[in-house]
Every structure is written in structure tokens, then in C-alpha cells.
XYZ file of C-alpha atoms in Angstrom:
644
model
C -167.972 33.187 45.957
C -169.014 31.153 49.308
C -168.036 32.789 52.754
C -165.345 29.860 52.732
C -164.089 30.828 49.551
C -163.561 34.570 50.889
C -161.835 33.229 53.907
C -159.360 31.167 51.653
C -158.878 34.162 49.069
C -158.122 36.497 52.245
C -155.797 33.742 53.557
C -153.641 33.261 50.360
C -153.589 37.334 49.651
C -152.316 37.958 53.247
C -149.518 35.502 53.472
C -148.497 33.239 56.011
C -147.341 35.602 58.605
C -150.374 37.874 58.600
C -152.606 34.335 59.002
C -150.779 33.470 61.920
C -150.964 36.729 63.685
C -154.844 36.534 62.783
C -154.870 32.913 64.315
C -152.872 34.528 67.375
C -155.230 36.832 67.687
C -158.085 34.471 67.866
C -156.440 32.488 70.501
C -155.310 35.361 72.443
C -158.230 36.196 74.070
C -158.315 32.728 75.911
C -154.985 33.004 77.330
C -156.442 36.298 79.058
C -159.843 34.589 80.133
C -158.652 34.192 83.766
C -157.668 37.878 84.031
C -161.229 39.171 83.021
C -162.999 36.506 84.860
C -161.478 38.135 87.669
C -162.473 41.463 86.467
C -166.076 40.299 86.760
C -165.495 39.745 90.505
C -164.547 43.361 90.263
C -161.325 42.562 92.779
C -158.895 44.099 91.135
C -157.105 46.513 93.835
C -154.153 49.298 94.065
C -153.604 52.238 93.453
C -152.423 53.768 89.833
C -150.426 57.356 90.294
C -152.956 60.223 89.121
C -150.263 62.522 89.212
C -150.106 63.408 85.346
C -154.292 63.112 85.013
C -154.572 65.685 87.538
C -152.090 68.135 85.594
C -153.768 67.786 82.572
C -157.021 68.287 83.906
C -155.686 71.524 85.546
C -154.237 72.762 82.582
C -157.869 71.933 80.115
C -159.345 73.980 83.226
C -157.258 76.905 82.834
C -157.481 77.278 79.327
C -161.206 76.283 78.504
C -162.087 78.656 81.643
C -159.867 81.317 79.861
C -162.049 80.789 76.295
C -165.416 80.813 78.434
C -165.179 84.238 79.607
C -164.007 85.653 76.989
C -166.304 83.995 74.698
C -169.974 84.645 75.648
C -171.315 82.600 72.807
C -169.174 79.547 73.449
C -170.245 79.549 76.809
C -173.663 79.479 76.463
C -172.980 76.596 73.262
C -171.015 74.600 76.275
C -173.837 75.267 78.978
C -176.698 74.270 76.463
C -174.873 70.846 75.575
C -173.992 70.220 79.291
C -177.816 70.830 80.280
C -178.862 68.301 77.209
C -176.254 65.686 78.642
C -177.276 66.227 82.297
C -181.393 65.100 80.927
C -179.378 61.838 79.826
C -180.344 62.631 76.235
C -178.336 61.426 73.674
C -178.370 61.550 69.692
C -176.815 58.741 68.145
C -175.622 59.081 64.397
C -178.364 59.631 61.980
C -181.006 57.371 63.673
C -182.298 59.360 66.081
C -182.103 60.475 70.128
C -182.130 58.250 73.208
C -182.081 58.533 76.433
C -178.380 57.355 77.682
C -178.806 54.165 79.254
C -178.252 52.119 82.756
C -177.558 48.559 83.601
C -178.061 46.346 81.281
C -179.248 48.398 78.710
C -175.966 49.498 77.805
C -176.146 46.258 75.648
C -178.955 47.193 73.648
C -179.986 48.576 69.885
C -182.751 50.717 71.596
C -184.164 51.605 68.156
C -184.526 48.009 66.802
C -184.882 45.866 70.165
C -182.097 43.549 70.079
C -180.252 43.401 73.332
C -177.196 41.447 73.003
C -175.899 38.916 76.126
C -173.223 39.830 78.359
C -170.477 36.946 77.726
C -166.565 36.889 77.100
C -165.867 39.517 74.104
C -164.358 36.794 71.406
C -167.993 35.149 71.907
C -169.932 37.917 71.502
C -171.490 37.689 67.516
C -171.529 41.790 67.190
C -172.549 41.182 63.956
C -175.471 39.457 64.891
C -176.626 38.327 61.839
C -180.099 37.516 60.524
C -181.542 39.741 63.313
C -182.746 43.394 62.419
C -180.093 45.444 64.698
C -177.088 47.848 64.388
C -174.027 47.587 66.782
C -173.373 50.435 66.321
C -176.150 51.987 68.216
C -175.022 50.426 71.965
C -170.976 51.533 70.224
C -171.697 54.966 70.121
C -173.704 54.719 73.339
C -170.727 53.566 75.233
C -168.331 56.151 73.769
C -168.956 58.734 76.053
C -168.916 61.719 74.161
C -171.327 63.282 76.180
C -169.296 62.994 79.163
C -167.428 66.082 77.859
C -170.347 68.150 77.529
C -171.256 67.149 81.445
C -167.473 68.796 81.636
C -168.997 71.800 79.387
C -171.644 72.285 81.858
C -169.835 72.345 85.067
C -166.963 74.624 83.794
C -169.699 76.821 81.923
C -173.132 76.328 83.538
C -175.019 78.318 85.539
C -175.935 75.519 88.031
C -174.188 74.192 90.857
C -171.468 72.508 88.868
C -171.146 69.274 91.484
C -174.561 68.049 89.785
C -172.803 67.282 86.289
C -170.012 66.029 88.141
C -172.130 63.598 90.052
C -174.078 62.784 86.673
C -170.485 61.572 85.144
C -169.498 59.634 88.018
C -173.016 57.569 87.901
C -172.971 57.105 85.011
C -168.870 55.991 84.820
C -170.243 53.482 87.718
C -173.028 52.048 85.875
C -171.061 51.565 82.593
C -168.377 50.022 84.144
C -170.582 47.581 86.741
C -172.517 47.081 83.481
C -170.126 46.356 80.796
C -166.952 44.511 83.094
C -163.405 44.756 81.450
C -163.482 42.194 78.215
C -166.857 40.877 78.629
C -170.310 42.095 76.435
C -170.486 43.701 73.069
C -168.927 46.968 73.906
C -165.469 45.294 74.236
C -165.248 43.571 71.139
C -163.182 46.079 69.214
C -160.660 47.364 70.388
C -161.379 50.914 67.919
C -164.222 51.369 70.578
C -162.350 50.960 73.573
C -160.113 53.627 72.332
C -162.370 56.288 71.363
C -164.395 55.602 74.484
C -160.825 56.054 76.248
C -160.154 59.000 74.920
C -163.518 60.442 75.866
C -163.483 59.752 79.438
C -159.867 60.691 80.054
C -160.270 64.147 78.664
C -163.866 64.680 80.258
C -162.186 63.037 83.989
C -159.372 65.301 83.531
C -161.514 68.518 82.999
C -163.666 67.645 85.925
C -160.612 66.506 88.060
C -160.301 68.540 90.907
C -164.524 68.168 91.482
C -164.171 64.012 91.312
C -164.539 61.748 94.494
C -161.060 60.740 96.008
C -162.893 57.227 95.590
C -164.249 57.466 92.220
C -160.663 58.731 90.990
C -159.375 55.911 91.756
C -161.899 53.997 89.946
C -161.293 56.207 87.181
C -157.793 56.041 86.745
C -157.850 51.937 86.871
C -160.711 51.622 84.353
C -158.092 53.952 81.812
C -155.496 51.847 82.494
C -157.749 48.538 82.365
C -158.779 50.329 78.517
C -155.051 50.707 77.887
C -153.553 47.039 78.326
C -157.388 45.973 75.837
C -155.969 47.781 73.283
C -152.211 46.899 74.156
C -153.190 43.292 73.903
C -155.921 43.005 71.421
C -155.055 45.628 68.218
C -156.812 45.141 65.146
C -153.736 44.362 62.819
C -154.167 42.987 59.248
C -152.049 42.814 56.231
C -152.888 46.203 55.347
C -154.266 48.179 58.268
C -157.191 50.714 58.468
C -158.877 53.152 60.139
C -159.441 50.605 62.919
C -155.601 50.006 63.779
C -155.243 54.001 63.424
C -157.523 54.301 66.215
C -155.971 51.789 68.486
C -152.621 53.282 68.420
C -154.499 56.962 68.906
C -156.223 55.166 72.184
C -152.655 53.906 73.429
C -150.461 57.660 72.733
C -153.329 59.625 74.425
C -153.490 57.033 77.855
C -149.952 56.870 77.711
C -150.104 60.642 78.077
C -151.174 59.917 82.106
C -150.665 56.470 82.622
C -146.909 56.339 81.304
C -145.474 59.065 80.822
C -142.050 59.969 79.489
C -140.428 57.384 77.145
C -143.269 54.878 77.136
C -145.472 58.240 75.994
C -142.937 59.433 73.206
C -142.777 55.435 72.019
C -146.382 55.694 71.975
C -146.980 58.763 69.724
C -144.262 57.535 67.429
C -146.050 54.346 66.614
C -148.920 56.516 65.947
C -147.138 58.758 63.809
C -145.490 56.084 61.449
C -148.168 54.129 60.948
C -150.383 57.492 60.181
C -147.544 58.357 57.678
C -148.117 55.113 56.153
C -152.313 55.334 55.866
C -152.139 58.870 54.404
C -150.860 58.352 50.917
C -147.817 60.821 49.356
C -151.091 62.478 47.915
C -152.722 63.356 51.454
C -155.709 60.823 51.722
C -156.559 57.968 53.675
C -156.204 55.038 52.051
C -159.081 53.552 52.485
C -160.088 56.357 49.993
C -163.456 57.126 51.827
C -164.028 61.054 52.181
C -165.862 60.765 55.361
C -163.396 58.506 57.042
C -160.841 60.543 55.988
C -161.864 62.963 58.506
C -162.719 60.870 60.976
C -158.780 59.686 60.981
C -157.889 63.171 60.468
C -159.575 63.968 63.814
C -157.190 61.016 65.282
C -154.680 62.797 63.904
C -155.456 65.941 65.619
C -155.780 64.525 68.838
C -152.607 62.842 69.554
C -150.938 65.689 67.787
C -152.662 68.486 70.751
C -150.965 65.683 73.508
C -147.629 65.992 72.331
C -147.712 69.484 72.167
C -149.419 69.775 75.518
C -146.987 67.009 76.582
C -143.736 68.357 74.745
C -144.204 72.032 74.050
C -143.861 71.027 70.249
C -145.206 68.944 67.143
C -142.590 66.244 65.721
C -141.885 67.222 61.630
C -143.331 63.989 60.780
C -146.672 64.007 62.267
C -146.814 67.679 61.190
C -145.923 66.660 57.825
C -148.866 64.009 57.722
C -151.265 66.596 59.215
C -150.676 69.134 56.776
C -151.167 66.863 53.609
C -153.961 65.164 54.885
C -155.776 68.299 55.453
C -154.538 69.293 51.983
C -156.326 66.423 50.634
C -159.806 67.083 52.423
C -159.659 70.929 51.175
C -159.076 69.105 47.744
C -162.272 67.392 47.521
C -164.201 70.002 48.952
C -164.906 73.555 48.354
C -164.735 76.798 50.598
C -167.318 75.895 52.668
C -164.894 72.906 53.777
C -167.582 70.011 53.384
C -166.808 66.413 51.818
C -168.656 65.078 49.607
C -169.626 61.133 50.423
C -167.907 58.678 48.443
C -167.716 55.093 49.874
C -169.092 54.063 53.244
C -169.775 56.801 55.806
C -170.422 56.065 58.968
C -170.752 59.402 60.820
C -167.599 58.614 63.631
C -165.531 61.051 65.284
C -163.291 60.808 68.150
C -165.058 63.941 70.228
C -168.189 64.958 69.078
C -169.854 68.540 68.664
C -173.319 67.943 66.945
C -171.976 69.375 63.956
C -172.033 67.074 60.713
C -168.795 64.533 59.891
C -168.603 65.863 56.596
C -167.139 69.438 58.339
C -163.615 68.940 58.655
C -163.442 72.965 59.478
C -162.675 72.936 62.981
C -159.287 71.045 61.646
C -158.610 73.539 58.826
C -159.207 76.134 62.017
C -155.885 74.373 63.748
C -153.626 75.234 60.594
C -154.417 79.116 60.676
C -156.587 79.242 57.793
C -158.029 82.491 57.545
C -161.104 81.752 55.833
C -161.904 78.896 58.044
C -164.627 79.799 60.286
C -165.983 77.436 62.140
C -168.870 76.561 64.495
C -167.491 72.863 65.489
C -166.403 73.537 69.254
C -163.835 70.557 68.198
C -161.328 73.305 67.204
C -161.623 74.597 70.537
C -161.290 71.787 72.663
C -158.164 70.612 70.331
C -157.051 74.135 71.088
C -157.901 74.151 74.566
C -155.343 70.358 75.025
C -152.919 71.520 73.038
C -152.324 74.725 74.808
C -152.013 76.555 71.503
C -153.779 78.271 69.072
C -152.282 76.696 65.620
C -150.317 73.215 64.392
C -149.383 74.368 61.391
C -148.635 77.332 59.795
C -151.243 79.003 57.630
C -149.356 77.631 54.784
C -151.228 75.839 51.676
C -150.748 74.963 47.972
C -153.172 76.024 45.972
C -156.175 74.212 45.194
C -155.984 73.893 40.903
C -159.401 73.981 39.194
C -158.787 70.829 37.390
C -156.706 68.478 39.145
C -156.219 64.765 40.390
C -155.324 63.255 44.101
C -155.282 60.028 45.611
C -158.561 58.076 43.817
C -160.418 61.346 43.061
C -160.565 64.163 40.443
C -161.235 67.461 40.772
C -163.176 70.584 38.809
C -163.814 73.872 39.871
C -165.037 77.413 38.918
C -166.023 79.964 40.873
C -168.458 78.572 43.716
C -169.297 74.874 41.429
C -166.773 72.110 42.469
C -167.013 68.766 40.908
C -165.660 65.758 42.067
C -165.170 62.593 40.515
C -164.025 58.694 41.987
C -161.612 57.489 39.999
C -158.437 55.037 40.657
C -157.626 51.982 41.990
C -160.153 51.334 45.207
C -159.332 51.720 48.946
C -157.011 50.329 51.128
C -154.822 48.904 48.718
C -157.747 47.132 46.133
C -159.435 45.101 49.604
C -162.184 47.757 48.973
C -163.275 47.961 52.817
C -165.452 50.833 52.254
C -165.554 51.198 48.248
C -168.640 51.198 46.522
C -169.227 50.615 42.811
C -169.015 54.305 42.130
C -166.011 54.643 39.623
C -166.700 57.579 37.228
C -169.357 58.800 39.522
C -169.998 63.007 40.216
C -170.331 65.049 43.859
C -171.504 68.408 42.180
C -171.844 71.185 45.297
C -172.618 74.905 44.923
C -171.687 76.845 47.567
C -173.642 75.500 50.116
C -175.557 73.069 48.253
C -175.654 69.548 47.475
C -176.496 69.279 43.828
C -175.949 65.885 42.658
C -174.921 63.379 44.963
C -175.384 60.015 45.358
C -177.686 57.553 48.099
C -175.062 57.778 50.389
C -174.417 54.875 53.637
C -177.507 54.267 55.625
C -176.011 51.771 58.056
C -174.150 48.646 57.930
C -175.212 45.118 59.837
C -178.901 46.309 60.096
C -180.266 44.465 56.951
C -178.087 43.298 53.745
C -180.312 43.973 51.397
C -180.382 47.885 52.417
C -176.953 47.988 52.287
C -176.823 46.912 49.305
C -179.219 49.350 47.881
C -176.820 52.017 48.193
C -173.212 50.750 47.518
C -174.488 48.886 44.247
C -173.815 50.885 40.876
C -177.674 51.913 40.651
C -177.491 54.704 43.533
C -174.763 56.640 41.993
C -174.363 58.755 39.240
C -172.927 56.487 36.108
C -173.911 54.593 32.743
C -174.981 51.068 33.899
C -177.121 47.985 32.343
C -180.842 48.864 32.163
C -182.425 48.137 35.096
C -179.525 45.947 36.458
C -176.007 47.044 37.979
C -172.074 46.892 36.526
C -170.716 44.355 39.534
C -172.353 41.803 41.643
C -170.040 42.454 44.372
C -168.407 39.434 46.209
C -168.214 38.159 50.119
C -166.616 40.319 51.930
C -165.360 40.182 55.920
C -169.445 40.839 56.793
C -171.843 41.264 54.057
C -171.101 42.249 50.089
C -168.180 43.480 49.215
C -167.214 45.695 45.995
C -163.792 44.811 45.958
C -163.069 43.680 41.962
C -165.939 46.247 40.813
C -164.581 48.318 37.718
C -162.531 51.023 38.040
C -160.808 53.875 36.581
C -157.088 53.897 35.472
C -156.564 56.329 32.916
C -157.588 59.596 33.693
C -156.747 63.630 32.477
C -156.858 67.009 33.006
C -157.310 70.046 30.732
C -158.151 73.076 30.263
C -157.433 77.020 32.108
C -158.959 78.593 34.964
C -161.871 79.958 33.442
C -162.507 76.687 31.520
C -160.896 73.848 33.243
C -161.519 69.950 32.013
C -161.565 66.535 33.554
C -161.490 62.900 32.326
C -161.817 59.524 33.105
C -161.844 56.375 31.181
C -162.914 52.255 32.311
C -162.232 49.951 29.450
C -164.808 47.484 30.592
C -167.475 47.313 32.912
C -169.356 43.684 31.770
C -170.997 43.860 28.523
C -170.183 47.982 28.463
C -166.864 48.797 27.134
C -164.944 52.355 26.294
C -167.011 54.041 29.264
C -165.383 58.119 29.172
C -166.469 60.621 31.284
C -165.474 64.595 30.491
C -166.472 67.000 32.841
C -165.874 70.932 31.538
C -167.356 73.824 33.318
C -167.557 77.365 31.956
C -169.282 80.761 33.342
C -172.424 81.159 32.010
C -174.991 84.823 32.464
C -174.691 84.952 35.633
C -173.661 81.287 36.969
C -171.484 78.134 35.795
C -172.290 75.558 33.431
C -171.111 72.152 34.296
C -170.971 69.827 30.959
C -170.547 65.398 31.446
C -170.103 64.162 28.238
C -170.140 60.577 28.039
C -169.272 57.745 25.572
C -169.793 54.245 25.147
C -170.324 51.188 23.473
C -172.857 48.638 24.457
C -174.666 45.677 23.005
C -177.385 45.855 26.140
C -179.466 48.897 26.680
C -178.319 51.072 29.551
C -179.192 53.948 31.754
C -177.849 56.802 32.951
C -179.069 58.004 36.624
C -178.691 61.551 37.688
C -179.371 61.804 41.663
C -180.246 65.680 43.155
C -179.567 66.745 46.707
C -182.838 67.739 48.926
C -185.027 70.151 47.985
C -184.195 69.741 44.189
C -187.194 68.976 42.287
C -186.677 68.456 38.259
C -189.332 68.904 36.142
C -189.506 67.750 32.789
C -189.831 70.627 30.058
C -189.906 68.587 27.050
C -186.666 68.535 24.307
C -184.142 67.001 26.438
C -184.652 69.964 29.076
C -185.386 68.735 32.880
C -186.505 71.859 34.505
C -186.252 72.777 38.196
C -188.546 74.312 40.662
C -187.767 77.813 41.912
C -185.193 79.142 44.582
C -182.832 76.423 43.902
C -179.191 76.921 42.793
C -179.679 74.513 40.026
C -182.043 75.815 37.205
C -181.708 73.680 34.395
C -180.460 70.310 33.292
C -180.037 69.996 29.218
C -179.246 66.997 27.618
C -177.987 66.004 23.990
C -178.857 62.291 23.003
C -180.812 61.104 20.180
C -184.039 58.998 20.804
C -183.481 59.616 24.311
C -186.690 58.416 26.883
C -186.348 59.739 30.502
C -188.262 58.947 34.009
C -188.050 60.769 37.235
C -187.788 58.595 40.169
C -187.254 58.926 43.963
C -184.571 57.723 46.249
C -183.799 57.480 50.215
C -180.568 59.835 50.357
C -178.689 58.781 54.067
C -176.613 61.890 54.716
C -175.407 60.353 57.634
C -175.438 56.783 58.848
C -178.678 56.066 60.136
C -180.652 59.009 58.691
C -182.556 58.720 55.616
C -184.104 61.869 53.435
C -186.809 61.625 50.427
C -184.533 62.774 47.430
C -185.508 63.248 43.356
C -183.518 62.107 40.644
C -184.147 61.534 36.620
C -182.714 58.592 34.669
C -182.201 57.908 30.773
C -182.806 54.985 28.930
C -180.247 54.616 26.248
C -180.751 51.184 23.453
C -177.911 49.414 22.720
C -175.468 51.001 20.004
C -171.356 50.844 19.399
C -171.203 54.608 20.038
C -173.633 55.731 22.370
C -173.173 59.281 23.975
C -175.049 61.654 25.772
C -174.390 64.962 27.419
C -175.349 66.869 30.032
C -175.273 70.181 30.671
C -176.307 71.758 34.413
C -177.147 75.223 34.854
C -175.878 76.726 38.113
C -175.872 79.980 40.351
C -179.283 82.179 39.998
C -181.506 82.163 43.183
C -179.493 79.897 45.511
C -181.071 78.987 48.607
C -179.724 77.972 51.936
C -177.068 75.421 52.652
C -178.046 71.321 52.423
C -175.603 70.459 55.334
């Protein structure tokens, strides 16, 4: 299908009314031009009240100078982060560190080179394709997450605090000469402009009472100049995402200081119905990504610490959506309270802590969970804004060993937990952040990553890499030989896996000590009858986790099996793949007759922008009307440490 074709599909699918708030909204912008070519004259003047800023800020004081002294270690966590964001050093997602920029470098992909031009936002190609470079880079630049640990260091450093304070203020200064309201690349979504909002308004409020009389003024009118972007320009569709999520996040936390009262409690209700409607009955997002699951989880937990801070209490509704959204992420993950990647993951949070976005702990640490423990400072500053220790009572269903929610299937026994993609794909079929991964397996061991798949490298910097890791080959499924179940289609940027097969009739079996899974698609191209059953049993001294599959084919096909890092298999003859010591997973056995086998490698990408050297082991399987093969992984002797 041509990009025009797309564009016509999407047109017909969203209806008439969504169309011509998406024309709207490309008009829009030039019935604003005159305001922000006056915001490039920087003339806008007045004064904005600061009154409810400056009693936030004293009350994030209080607190986080409350948790400081009685918390040696977090203080010297808070003072080492403040002394790496006062060296204007800077690590951005997966790809690496750089030093935080000025001028016009605020533009710029400094690992790739491309610097993009400062012009209104709707003519700003963000995209930029053909040209090696990732948005995202100059995005995450110009979210200002580090500004809070410049808040860390003057409320927990040893040196005179006024020098982080001056370090924010520069640098607020340069960003804001640099990047003037709705013109250049950092203004062209309005997602950004709230989590960069959110960023500055809690790290300004912290360092309040320590700002320039001057410089709050410039403060307070570059929030509000943030708040009427996103007011104006929110990224609506006919079914909306993560990216709507986070524009109504941006407005209830501004509102918080810039209008509040009713305009406030308006705010956080938008938030909260439209979060009620994202977060399926069954707790997860539905774009029915893991990763971005927390990352709207997080949003979540932000507005929800404002209205308690604002309110003294937590409306039943947004609790409601809390609690089964964190539900949902314990699901899918096992004690240590790590996702597994499935679908696009792009390594966002609203505040950031170093820590890795697959750790939703810190958020399982607001809802009293005694066995979360957590080393993400998030739960602390959440803590610290609310006021309170706790949104939710420490109450929980329990997590069955075999089970099914929202897309994905679960099986568990004793530290082994399985996971599995099946159902329809995300965000209502549109498939924004699917990849062809229906039947595919997360295996994790306590703290390791046993099978997993290539993960999400990036995705603007170069098609084809993209498309080495959402394409059927880099996960863990029976596909043609050398070739891949879907060709994908056009999607709103590059490929798209929306219309890849899927999984619709699924099952669960089994007891406790022997629980079952299932999952069945009835075609995939020239493979039909594809059924996966997952089993696990105790074993000696470990767990055994069995696939069985079954299918019928007239092509040959292949079955890859991809390991986490550090796992080396080694073939021992006899259907027996062999691994090398200190490694939780000893053996892989598999039953198949006239089976051939070939280890390859693979770049695994963790996190976007970060690639790892990885081992896997694939099996050729000729044609046949009843072709089956099982596999049988050996768990739990000589485990070594954690993979994330």
C-alpha cells in the first residue's frame, strides 16, 4: 500500500468528524502564527501570580529536606546526580551521554550530526526523513529531567547550593532564547512540551525560594506559555494514545499553579476519564506495549500526587485506574517487578532516575506493597509531591500461575514466569507500537532475561533497522524459512504491523504446581493451525518450561529461539543445546524428527538506542501437514546476577 493509500485507509476508518478535527488541527497552527511571531521578538510582558508555585515549592522543600536527613543514602544518591547535572552531562536513552547543550545546539542529534532549522513548528519535518538522525535525541535533551537533579543538589549537596541554582536558571535562559515559544523541533509535539513542563515546574518549585525575582518571572510565563501549546495544539485522533495521555497530564499538573481551583479540578478530571478509557477493564494500556504501559502509568502517578497535594485526597476513579493498571504491570512481570518488552519501547518517563523503564517498582512502592523495594528515587519524589506515603492501599489480587489479561498470557512457577502476546493488537487493531510477535515468549528467572526477543532500537533513525526488529524474524515464533509471516503495511511514519496475524483463541490449564497455557492463529500466510502450549513443572532442583508447537505447512519453516546476555548455547548433539556455566538456564531439549539447527547472533536493544551482542539457535523444519516440535528449558541451578 502507497503512503496515499494509508492516508485514504486512515481517512475512511476515522470518520468524518475525526478528519476534520485532523484538518483543524493542521490549519490551527496558522491562525496562531502572529502570536509566536511575536514570541520571537520575545515582547511578551506582565506579570503571572506565583502565588501557588511558591507554595508548592515550599511544601517539596519541607518534605524532600525531611527524607534527606533522615536518609543518609538518599542524600548522597541526590548529591551525586546533582554534581553529574551541574558538569552539564547528560545520558540520553540507550545511545549514550552528552554534554547538555547551548544555543543552537538544542536543535541537534549530537550523535548522528543532523541539526534541524529553527522555523514555525507545523514546518518543521521532525521526521526528517532520508537523513540518518533520531528526534528523539534533541526531545529528550529539551525535557529537562536533569533540572531536578540540579534541585537534588542544592537541597542535598555539600556545595554552596546558589551554584545549581544559577546552573538551572542558565540553562532555563538559553533553552528558552534558543528554542522561542512554537518555533524549532522541540515544539512540534505537544507530548514534549508537557513532559518538559512538568519537569521544570517541579524542579522551579523545589528551588523557589533560591530563584531570581527576575528569572521567576520568566519562569512562571514560559509554564504558562507551555500550558496554552498544549491547550491549543493536543494530539487527538480517533482513538487516542499515549501521546493525548500526556497532554492532558501536562495541562492538570500547570493547572496545579497557573489555575488553580475549578480550572485545576476540570483539569485532573479530563485526565482521569480519558486515563479510565486507555487502561482497559483488564488494567493495561491499550496500546498493549509493556514498556509504555509504564511510562503512562508514571503519568498516572503524577497527576494523582497533585491532587492529593492539591486536595488532601485521591478521587475513586483515578484510584480505581491506578490500582488496575498497576495490577496489570505486576501481571506480566515477576517479583522482581520488571516488564518484559513486547512492542515498541522507547525508554520515556515523565521524571527520570537512571534506573531502567522496564522497573515500574517505585510505582508498586506508592500502593504499600511490602515486597516492593525499590532503588528508583521516583517513589520518593512522587512521595515527596504528594505529601504522603501511599495511594492505595496495600491491597492486590493474586497473581494466578496460569492466567490471561489484556493481549498477554501468563505462566508461572516458583521464580520462572512466562509470558506470551496474544490478542487482538494495540490501540484498538491501528497497531501503533505492535510488532509481528503474536505467539511469541518473555521467559525471566528471577533476575534474568532468558529468552527474549531483539527488542526497539530506535525509531526515525534508519527504516531498514527498524524493521529488523519489529518483523516476525527477531522474535520467538514458527515463521517461513528464511523469510517473515507479514510484510507489514504504511503506517503514520515508516512500516507498520497493523493486519499482521494474531491470536484469538487462547486457554489456560493446569494447578499451581503444573500450570498450562495456550494459544492458537489459524493462519499466518502459507502456515495454518499454528498452537503454542506452554507447561512448566519443578524439576531436581529448578523448573522446566515445555513449548510445544504444531503446525501445518506446505513451505519449510523455522523456529528461532533468542537468549538474553550472557547466555551462550552450545550444541551437545541429539536435539540437546547446551549452555555455558553460571547461567540460570542449563539446558534446552528439543523433540522433532529430522530436525537441523544453527546458532546465530543478534543485536538485542534493551533500551531505545542501546544495542547488546546476544546468542540465539534456530530450527529448520521441511514442509509437512503436521509438523511439531518441542522444547523443553531447564531452569534454576547456578544463577548468576540480574540482566537488568
Amino acid at each position: 500500500m502507497s503512503r496515499a493509500g494509508y492516508i485514504l485507509r486512515r481517512a475512511v476508518e476515522a470518520g468524518p468528524a475525526v478528519v476534520g478535527r485532523r484538518v483543524m488541527h493542521r490549519v490551527k497552527p496558522y491562525a496562531y502564527f502572529p502570536d509566536y511571531a511575536l514570541a520571537r521578538t520575545r515582547l511578551r510582558t506582565g506579570a503571572l501570580n506565583d502565588e501557588a508555585l511558591a507554595s508548592l515549592g515550599a511544601a517539596i522543600r519541607d518534605e524532600a529536606r525531611r527524607r534527606i536527613e533522615a536518609d543518609a543514602a538518599l542524600k548522597e544518591r541526590m548529591w551525586k546526580r546533582g554534581a553529574r547535572a551541574l558538569d552539564r552531562k547528560w545520558d540520553v536513552l540507550g545511545f549514550g551521554s552528552l554534554d547538555i547543550p547551548l544555543g543552537d545546539e538544542w536543535w541537534r542529534d549530537g550523535f548522528h550530526g543532523h541539526q534541524w532549522r529553527l522555523d514555525y513548528f507545523p514546518r518543521v519535518d521532525f521526521v526528517a526523513s532520508g537523513i540518518r538522525a533520531d528526534v528523539k535525541v534533541p526531545w529528550e535533551l529539551s525535557r529537562f529531567q536533569y533540572a531536578l537533579w540540579l534541585a537534588e543538589g542544592a537541597l542535598a549537596g555539600s556545595v554552596e547550593p546558589d551554584s545549581y541554582v544559577r546552573t538551572f536558571e542558565a540553562l532555563v535562559d538559553d533553552w528558552a532564547r534558543a528554542n522561542p515559544t512554537g518555533w524549532g523541533v522541540n515544539w512540534t509535539v505537544a507530548m514534549e512540551v508537557a513532559i518538559r513542563a512538568v519537569n521544570l515546574l517541579v524542579a522551579g518549585a523545589a528551588l523557589y525560594d533560591r530563584l531570581g525575582e527576575a528569572f521567576r518571572g520568566r519562569l512562571i510565563r514560559l509554564l504558562d506559555d507551555h500550558y496554552r501549546f498544549i491547550l491549543r495544539f493536543p494530539e487527538t485522533s480517533d482513538v487516542n494514545g499515549n501521546h493525548y495521555l500526556a497532554n492532558l497530564m501536562g495541562t492538570a499538573v500547570l493547572s496545579s499553579v497557573l489555575a488553580p481551583g475549578p480550572e485545576f479540578s476540570r483539569r485532573v478530571e479530563d485526565f482521569t476519564v480519558e486515563a479510565d478509557k486507555q487502561f482497559e477493564s483488564d488494567g493495561s494500556h491499550l496500546e498493549r506495549a509493556p514498556v509504555y504501559h509504564r511510562l503512562c502509568l508514571d503519568m498516572v502517578a503524577m497527576v494523582a500526587a497533585l491532587e492529593i497535594r492539591t486536595t488532601g485526597t485521591l478521587s475513586p476513579r483515578l484510584r480505581d485506574v491506578f490500582a488496575r493498571a498497576l495490577h496489570f504491570a505486576e501481571f506480566v512481570s515477576g517479583a522482581e517487578r520488571i516488564l518484559p518488552i513486547f512492542g515498541d519501547c522507547d525508554g520515556g518517563k515523565v521524571l527520570e532516575f537512571g534506573t531502567s523503564p522496564r522497573d515500574f517498582s517505585a510505582l508498586a512502592g506508592l500502593c504499600g506493597r511490602s515486597s516492593a523495594t525499590s532503588q528508583d528515587d521516583l517513589l520518593v519524589w512522587l512521595q515527596v509531591i504528594a505529601g504522603r506515603e501511599t495511594f492505595l492501599d496495600n491491597v492486590a489480587d493474586p497473581i494466578p500461575s496460569a492466567g490471561e489479561k489484556s493481549g498477554f498470557l501468563r505462566l508461572s512457577l516458583n521464580e520462572a514466569v512466562a509470558v506470551m502476546r496474544v490478542g487482538a493488537q494495540g490501540l484498538k487493531g491501528r497497531a501503533s507500537h505492535d510488532h509481528d510477535d503474536a505467539l511469541s515468549i518473555w521467559l525471566r528467572y528471577g533476575q534474568r532475561d532468558i529468552i527474549v526477543d531483539r527488542g526497539c532500537h530506535s525509531y526515525t533513525l534508519d527504516p531498514a533497522l527498524r524493521e529488523s526488529f519489529i518483523l516476525s524474524g527477531a522474535h520467538n515464533l514458527v515463521q517461513p524459512r528464511g523469510g517473515r509471516r507479514y510484510d507489514g503495511r504504511p503506517g503514520s511514519i515508516y512500516l507498520s504491523m497493523r493486519g499482521a496475524p494474531y491470536c484469538d483463541d487462547t486457554g489456560t490449564a493446569g494447578h499451581a504446581m503444573c500450570p498450562s497455557v495456550n494459544g492458537t492463529i489459524h493462519k499466518a500466510g502459507e502456515i495454518s493451525g499454528i498452537r503454542r502450549q506452554l507447561r512448566a513443572r519443578t524439576v531436581d532442583q529448578g523448573v522446566e518450561i515445555e513449548v510445544c508447537d504444531t503446525w501445518s505447512s506446505g513451505i519449510d519453516t523455522e523456529l528461532n529461539w533468542h537468549f538474553g546476555p550472557g547466555i551462550v548455547p552450545r550444541p551437545a548433539g541429539g536435539g540437546m543445546i547446551r549452555f555455558d556455566g553460571g547461567t540460570a538456564l542449563q539446558s534446552l531439549s528439543v523433540d522433532g524428527a529430522d530436525l537441523e539447527s544453527e546458532l546465530f547472533e543478534f543485536d538485542f536493544h534493551p533500551n531505545y538506542g542501546r544495542t547488546e551482542k546476544c546468542r540465539g539457535v534456530r530450527f529448520l523444519i521441511p514442509a509437512s501437514q503436521d509438523c511439531r516440535l518441542v522444547s523443553r528449558f531447564r531452569l534454576g541451578i547456578g544463577e548468576i546476577g540480574s540482566s537488568e
